[in-house]
Coordinates of C-alpha atoms and ligand atoms in Angstrom, one line a residue:
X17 CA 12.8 24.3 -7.1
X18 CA 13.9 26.0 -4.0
X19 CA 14.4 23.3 -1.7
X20 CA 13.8 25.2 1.6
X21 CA 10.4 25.7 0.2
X22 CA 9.4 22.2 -0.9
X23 CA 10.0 20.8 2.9
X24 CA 8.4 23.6 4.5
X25 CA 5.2 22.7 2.1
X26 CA 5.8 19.0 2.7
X27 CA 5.6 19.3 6.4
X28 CA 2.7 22.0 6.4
X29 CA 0.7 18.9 4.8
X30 CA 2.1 16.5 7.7
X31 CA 1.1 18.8 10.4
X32 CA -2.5 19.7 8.8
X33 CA -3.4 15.7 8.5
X34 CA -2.3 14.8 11.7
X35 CA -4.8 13.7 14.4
X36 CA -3.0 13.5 18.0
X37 CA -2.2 10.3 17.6
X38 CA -2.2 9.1 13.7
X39 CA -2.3 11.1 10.6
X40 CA -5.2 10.7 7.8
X41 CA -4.5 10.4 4.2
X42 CA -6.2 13.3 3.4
X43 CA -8.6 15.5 5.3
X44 CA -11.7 14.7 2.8
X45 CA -11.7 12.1 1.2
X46 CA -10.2 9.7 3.8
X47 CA -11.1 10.9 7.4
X48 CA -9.7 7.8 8.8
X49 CA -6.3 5.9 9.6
X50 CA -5.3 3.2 6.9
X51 CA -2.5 0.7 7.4
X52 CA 0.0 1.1 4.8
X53 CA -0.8 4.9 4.4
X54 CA 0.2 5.1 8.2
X55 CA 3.3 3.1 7.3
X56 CA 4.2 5.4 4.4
X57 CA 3.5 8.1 6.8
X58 CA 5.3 7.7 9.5
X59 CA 8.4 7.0 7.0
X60 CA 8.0 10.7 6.0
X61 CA 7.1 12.3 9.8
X62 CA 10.2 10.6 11.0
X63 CA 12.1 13.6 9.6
X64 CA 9.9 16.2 10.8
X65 CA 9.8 14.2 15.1
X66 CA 10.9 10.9 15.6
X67 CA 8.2 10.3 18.4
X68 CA 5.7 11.2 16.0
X69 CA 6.2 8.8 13.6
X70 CA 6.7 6.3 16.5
X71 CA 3.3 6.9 17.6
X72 CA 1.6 7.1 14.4
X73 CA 2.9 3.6 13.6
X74 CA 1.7 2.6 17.4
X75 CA -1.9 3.6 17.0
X76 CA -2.1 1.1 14.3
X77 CA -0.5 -1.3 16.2
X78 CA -3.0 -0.9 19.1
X79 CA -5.8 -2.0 16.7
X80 CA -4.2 -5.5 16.0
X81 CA -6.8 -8.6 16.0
X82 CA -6.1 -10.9 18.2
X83 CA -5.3 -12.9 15.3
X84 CA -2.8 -11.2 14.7
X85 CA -4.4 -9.3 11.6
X86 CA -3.2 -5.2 11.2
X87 CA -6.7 -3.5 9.9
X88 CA -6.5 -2.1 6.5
X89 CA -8.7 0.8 8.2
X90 CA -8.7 2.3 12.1
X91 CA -12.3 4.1 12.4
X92 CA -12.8 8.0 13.7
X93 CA -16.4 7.0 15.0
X94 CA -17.2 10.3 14.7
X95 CA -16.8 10.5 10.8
X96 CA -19.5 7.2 10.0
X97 CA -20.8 8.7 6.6
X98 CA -18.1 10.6 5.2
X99 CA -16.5 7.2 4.1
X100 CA -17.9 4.2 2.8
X101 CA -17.9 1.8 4.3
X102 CA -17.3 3.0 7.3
X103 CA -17.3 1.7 11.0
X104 CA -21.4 0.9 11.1
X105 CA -20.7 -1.5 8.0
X106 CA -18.1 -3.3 9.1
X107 CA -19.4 -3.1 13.1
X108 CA -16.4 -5.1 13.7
X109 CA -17.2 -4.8 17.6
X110 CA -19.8 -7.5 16.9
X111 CA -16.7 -9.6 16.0
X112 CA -14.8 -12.1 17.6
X113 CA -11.0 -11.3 18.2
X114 CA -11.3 -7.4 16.8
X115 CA -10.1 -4.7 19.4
X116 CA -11.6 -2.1 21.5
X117 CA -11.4 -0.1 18.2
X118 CA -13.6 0.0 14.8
X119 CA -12.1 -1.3 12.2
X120 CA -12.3 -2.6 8.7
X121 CA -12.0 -6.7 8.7
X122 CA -9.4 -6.3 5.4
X123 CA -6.0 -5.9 5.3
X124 CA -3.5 -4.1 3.4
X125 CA 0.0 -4.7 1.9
X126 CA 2.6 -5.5 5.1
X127 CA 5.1 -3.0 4.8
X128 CA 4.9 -2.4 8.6
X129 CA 8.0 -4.1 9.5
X130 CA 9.9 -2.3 7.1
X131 CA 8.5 1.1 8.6
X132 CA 9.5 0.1 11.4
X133 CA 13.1 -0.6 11.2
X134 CA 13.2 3.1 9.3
X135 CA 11.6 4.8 11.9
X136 CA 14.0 3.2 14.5
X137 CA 16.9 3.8 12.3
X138 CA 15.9 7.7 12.6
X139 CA 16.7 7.9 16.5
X140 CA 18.0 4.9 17.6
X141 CA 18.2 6.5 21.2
X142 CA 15.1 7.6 21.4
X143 CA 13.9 4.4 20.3
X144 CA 15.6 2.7 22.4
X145 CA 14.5 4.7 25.7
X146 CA 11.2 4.3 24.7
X147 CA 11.6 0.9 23.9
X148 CA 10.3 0.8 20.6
X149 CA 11.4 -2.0 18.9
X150 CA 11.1 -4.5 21.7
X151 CA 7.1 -3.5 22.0
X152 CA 6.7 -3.6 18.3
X153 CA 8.8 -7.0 17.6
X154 CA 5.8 -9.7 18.8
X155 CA 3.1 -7.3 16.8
X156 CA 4.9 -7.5 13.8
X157 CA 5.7 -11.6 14.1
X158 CA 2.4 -12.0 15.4
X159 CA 1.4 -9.6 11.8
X160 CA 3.6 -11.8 9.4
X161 CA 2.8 -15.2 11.3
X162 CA -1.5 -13.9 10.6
X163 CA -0.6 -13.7 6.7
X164 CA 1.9 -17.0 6.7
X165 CA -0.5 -19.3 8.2
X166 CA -4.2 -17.5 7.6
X167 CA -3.7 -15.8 4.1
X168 CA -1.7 -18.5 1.9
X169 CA -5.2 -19.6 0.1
X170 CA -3.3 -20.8 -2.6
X171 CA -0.7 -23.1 -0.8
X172 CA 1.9 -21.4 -3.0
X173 CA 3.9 -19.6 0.2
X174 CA 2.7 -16.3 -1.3
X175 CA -0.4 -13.8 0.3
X176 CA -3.8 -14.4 -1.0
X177 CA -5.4 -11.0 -1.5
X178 CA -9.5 -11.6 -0.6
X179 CA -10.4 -8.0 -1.8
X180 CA -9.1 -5.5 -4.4
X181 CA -9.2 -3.2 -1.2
X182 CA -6.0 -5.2 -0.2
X183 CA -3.9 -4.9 -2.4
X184 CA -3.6 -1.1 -2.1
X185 CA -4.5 -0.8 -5.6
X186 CA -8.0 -0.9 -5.7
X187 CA -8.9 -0.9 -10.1
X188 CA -5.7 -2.3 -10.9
X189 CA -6.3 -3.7 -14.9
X190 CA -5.2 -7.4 -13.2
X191 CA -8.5 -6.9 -11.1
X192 CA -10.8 -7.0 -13.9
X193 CA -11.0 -10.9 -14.8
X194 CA -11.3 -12.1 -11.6
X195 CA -13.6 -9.6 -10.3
X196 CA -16.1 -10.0 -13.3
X197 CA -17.0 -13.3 -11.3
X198 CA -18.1 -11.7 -8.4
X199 CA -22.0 -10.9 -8.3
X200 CA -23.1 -7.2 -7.8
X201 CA -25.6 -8.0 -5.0
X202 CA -25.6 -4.7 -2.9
X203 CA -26.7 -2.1 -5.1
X204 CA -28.0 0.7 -2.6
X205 CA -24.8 2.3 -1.4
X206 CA -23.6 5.8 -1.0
X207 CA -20.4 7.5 -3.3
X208 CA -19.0 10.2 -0.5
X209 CA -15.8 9.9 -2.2
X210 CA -17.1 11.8 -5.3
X211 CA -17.9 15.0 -3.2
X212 CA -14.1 14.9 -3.4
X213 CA -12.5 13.5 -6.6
X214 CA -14.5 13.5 -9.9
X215 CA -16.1 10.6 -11.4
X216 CA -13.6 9.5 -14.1
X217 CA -10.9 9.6 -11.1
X218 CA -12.5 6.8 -9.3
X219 CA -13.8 2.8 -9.5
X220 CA -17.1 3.3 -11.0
X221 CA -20.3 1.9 -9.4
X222 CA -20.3 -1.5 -11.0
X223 CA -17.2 -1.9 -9.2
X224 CA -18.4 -0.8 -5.8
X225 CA -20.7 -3.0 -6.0
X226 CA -18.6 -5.6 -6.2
X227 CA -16.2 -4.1 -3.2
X228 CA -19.4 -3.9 -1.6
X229 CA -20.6 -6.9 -2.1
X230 CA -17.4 -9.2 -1.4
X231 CA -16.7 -6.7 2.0
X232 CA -20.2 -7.7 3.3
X233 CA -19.4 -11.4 2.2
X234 CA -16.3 -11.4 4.7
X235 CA -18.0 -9.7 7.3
X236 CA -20.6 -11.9 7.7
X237 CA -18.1 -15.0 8.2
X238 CA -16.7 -13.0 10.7
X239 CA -14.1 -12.0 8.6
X240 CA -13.1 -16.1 8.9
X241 CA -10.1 -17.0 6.2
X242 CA -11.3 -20.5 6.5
X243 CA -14.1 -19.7 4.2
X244 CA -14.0 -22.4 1.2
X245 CA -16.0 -20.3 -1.0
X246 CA -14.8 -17.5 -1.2
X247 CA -15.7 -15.8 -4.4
X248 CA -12.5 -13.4 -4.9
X249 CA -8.7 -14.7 -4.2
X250 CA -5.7 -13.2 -5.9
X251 CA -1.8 -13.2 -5.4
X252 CA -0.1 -9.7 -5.8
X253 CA 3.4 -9.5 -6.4
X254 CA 3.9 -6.0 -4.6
X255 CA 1.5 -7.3 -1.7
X256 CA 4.3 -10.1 -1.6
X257 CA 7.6 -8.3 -2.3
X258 CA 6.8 -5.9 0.7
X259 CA 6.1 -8.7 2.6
X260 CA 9.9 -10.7 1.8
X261 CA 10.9 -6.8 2.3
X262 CA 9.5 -6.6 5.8
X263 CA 11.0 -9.8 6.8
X264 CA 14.2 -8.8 5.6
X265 CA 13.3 -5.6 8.2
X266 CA 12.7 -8.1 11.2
X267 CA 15.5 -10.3 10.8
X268 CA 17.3 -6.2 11.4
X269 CA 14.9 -5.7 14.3
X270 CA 15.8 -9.2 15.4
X271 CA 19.0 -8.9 15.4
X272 CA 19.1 -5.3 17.2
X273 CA 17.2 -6.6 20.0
X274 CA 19.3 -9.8 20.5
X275 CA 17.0 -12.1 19.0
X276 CA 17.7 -14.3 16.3
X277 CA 17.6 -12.7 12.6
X278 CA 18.3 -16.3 10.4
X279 CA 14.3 -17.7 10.6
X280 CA 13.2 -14.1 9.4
X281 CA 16.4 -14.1 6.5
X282 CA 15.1 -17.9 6.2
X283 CA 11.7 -16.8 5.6
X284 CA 12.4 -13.8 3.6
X285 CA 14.5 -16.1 1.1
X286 CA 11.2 -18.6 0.9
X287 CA 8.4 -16.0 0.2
X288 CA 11.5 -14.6 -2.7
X289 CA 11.3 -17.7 -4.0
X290 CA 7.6 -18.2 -4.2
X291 CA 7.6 -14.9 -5.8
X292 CA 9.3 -16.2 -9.1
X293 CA 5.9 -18.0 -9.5
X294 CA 4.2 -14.8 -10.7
X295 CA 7.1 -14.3 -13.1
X296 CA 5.9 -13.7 -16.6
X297 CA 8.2 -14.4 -19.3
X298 CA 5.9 -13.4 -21.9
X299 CA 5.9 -9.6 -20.5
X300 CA 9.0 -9.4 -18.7
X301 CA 7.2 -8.3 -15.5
X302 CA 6.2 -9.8 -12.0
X303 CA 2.0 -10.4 -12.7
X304 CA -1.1 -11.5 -10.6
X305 CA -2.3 -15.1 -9.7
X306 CA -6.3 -15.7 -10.1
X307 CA -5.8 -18.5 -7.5
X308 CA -9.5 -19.3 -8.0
X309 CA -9.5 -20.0 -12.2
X310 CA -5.7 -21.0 -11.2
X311 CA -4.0 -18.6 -13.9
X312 CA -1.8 -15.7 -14.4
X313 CA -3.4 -12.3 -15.0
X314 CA -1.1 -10.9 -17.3
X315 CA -0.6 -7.5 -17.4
X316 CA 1.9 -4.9 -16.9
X317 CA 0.9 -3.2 -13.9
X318 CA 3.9 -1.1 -11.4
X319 CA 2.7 -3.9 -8.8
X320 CA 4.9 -6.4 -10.9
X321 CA 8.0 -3.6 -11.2
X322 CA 8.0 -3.6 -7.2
X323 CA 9.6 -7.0 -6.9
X324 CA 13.0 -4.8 -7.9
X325 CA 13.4 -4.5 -4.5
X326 CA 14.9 -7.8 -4.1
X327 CA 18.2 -6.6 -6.0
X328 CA 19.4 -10.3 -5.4
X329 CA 16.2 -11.0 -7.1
X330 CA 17.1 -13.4 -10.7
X331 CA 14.6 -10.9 -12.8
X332 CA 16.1 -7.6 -11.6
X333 CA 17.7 -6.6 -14.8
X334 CA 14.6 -7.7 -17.1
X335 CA 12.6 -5.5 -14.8
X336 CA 14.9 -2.3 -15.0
X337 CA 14.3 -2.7 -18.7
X338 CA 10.7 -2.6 -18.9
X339 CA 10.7 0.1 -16.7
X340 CA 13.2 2.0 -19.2
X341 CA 10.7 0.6 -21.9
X342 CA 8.0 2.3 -23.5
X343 CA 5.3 0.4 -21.5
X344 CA 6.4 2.5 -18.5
X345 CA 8.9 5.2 -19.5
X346 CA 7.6 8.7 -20.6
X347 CA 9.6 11.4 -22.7
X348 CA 10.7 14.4 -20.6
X349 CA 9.5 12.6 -17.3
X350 CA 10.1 9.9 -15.0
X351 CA 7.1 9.3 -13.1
X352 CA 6.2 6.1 -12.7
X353 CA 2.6 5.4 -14.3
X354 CA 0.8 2.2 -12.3
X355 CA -0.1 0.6 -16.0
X356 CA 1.2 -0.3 -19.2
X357 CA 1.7 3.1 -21.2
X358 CA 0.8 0.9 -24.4
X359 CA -1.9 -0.7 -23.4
X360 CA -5.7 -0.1 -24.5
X361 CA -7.1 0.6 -21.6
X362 CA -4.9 2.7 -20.4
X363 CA -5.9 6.4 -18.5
X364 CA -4.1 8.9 -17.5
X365 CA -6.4 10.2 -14.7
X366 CA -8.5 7.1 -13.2
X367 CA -6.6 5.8 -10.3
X368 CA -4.7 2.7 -10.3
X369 CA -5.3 2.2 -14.1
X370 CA -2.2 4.6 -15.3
X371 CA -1.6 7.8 -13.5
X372 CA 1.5 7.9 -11.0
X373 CA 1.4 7.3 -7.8
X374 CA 4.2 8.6 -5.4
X375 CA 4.2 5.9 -3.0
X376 CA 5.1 3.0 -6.1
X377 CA 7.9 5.9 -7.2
X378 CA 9.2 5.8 -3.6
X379 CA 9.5 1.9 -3.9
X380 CA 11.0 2.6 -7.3
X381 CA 13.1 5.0 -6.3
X382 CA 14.6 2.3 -3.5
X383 CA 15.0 -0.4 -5.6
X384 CA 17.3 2.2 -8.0
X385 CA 19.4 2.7 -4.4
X386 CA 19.9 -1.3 -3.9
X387 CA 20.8 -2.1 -7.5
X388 CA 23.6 0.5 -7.1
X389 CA 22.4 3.1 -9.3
X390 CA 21.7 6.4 -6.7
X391 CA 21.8 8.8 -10.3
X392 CA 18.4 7.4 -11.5
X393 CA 17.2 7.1 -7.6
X394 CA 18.0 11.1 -7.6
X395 CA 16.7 11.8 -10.8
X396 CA 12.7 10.0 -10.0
X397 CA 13.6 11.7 -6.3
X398 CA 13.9 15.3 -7.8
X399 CA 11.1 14.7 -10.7
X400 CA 8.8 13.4 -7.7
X401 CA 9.2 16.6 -5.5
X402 CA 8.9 18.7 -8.8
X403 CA 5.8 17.4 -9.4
X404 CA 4.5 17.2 -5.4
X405 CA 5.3 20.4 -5.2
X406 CA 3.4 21.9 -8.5
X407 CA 0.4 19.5 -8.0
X408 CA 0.1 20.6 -4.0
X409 CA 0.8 17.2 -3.3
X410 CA -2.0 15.1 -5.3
X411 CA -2.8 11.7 -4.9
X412 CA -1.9 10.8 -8.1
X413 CA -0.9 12.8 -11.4
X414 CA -1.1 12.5 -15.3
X415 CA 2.2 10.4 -16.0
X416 CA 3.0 12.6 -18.9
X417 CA 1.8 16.0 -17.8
X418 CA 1.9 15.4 -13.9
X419 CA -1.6 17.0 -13.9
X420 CA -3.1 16.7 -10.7
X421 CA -5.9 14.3 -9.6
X422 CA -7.8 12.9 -6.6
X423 CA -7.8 14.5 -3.8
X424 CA -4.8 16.8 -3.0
X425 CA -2.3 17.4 0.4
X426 CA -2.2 13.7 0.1
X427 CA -0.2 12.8 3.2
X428 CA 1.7 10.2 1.6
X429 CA 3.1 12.0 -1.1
X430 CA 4.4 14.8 1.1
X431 CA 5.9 12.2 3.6
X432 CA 7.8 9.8 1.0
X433 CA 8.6 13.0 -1.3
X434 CA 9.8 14.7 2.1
X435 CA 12.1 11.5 3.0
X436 CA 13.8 11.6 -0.6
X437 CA 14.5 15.0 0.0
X438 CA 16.3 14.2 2.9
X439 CA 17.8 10.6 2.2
X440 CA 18.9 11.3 -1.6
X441 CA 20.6 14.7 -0.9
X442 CA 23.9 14.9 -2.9
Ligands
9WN511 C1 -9.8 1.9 0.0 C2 -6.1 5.6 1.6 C3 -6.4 4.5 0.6 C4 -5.1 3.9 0.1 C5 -5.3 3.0 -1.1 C6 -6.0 3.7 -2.2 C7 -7.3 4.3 -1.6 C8 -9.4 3.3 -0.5 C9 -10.5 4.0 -1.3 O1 -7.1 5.1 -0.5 O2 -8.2 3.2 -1.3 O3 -8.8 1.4 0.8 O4 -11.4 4.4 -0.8 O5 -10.3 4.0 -2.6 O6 -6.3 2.9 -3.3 O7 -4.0 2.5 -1.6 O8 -4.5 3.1 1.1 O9 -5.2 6.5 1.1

């Protein structure tokens, strides 16, 4: 692969999602700005302009609840039907504390912080002229402090997940149990994401229904996390690893801005620790929590490899060897599928239920960096772009083949494809 060529393509994808002030995931399928897509983003863009990537992570920002909440979606009003649900569904201006904006009322996995820092770390002076960090800082407490004291449904000092939507990966296999006890009550909806990805590449309708379904529920309680019966509440261990991650990030930002790092180490080290909960010894992987039925949803999903981050983390060997395992390891390719290889159910082209997503082979690919072992980070860096490059930068591919699916100039995978390019050069 000529590598001239690969970041030329990478940034022609960058440049054709990008909106003024905040890039979509895709031009299609997803007209408008998610949370930890613009995080993933912006960790990409900050190669191709700094002050992009500062912006794009701003836009989000200036859609914060007053809670303190970062919305897992930031409406174009203009593009109502070409999503569902989009910004007359969740008519979040009807709302107490939501901003000026439309939003969605969900959230999505907290990597923010960690964005953040990156993006910082790219231009430090312009950064600091701007003032970057000391305008972010608050948001980003004010973010964390929303999930520490609003989102620990299970009093277990981890996030409680109230929608698959949350979690980033929408079908996961741990979803199934716990969302087989939600009722399919809204049954007249619309599938505008199939005029861009095929059926078998997507949730099906029974599980809309239920997204459906449990978004409305939320909405209606004005998106209130003090709702005692709420019928869907999980515990994700990559939801929760980015989250001890992005502490770890603001004890940095702390720090630079002469604040004091040790409650955000302090905190980092508890959430860590509450992690070890969803350790499975059975498996050998980080799994789900049902916090409703109060049991573990064991499965191997790439959600439980993502704790690897943590390289002080007591399970990081164990995890480094299922990973090297035939539950997740493919002959002639390292692509990291987002199921268990061996299991039943597995598919190699619907979504979160196998094929290989290049955002959880970023994360992978990091976790290889802090465990000391840069070879294997190069080798999943080089396979990545390979396949980014040959699938014209899919949303996710065949594990085995790395045949394309969903939609395609994903803006994700050319950003974090893009930023191993440049971090992992020899
Ligand atoms: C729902 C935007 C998002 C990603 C998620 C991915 C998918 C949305 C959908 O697309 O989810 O949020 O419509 O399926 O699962 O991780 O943030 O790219």
């Amino acid at each position: 692969m000529n590598e001239a060529s690969f970041a030329t393509a990478a940034r022609a994808v960058l440049d054709e999602n990008w909106r003024g002030t905040h890039s979509v995931p895709a031009g299609g399928l997803y007209p408008h700005q998610w949370s930890w897509d613009s995080a993933f983003i912006a960790i990409g863009l900050r190669h191709v302009s700094p002050e992009r990537a500062r912006i794009e992570l701003e836009s989000l920002f200036a859609a914060q609840w007053s809670d303190g909440r970062l919305p897992q979606i930031v409406f174009d009003r203009a593009r109502d039907t070409d999503y569902s649900p989009g910004p007359s569904f969740w008519r979040s201006e009807l709302i107490p504390g939501s901003p000026d904006a439309s939003t969605a009322g969900l959230v999505q996995p907290p990597i923010h912080a960690w964005a953040t820092w990156l993006v910082h770390a790219a231009d430090p002076a312009g950064s600091r002229r701007g003032g970057f960090l000391a305008r972010a800082y608050p948001q980003l407490v004010a973010w964390h402090s929303y999930l520490e004291t609003r989102r620990d449904r299970g009093g277990s000092g981890l996030i409680t997940a109230v929608h698959p939507w949350e979690t980033g990966m929408d079908n996961s296999p741990f979803w199934d149990g716990p969302l087989s006890q939600v009722s399919r009550d809204v049954s007249d909806f619309e599938r505008p994401d199939l005029h861009h990805a095929a059926v078998h590449e997507r949730p099906s309708d029974s599980e809309y229904s239920a997204y459906l379904t449990l978004a409305a529920r939320y909405r209606d309680h004005d998106c209130d996390d003090a709702d005692g019966q709420f019928p869907f509440l999980v515990e994700d261990p990559a939801m929760n690893a980015l989250w001890a991650e992005s502490e770890r990030s603001l004890a940095l930002i702390a720090a630079e801005l002469g604040g004091d790092p040790f409650r955000h180490q302090a905190r980092a080290s508890a959430i860590s620790a509450a992690l070890e909960s969803l350790w499975s010894d059975r498996l050998g992987v980080f799994v789900a929590r049902d916090v409703i039925a109060g049991e573990l949803l064991e499965r191997r999903t790439v959600s439980g490899l993502v704790p690897m981050l943590d390289a002080d983390g007591l399970n990081a060997d164990e995890l480094r060897s299922v990973l090297a395992s035939d539950h997740f390891s493919v002959r002639r390719s390292v692509m990291v599928p987002s199921y268990d290889l061996q299991a039943s159910d597995f598919s190699a082209s619907n979504y979160w239920r196998g094929p290989s997503w290049f955002n959880t082979g970023w994360l992978i690919a990091q976790a290889f960096v802090r465990g000391g072992d840069v070879a294997a980070a190069r080798s999943l860096g080089a396979e990545m772009r390979r396949v980014a490059l040959e699938s014209d930068f899919a949303e996710y591919v065949d594990p085995s083949s790395g045949a394309a699916h969903g939609t395609r100039r994903f803006s994700w995978t050319a950003a974090l494809t893009l930023d191993l390019d440049v971090e992992l050069a020899d």
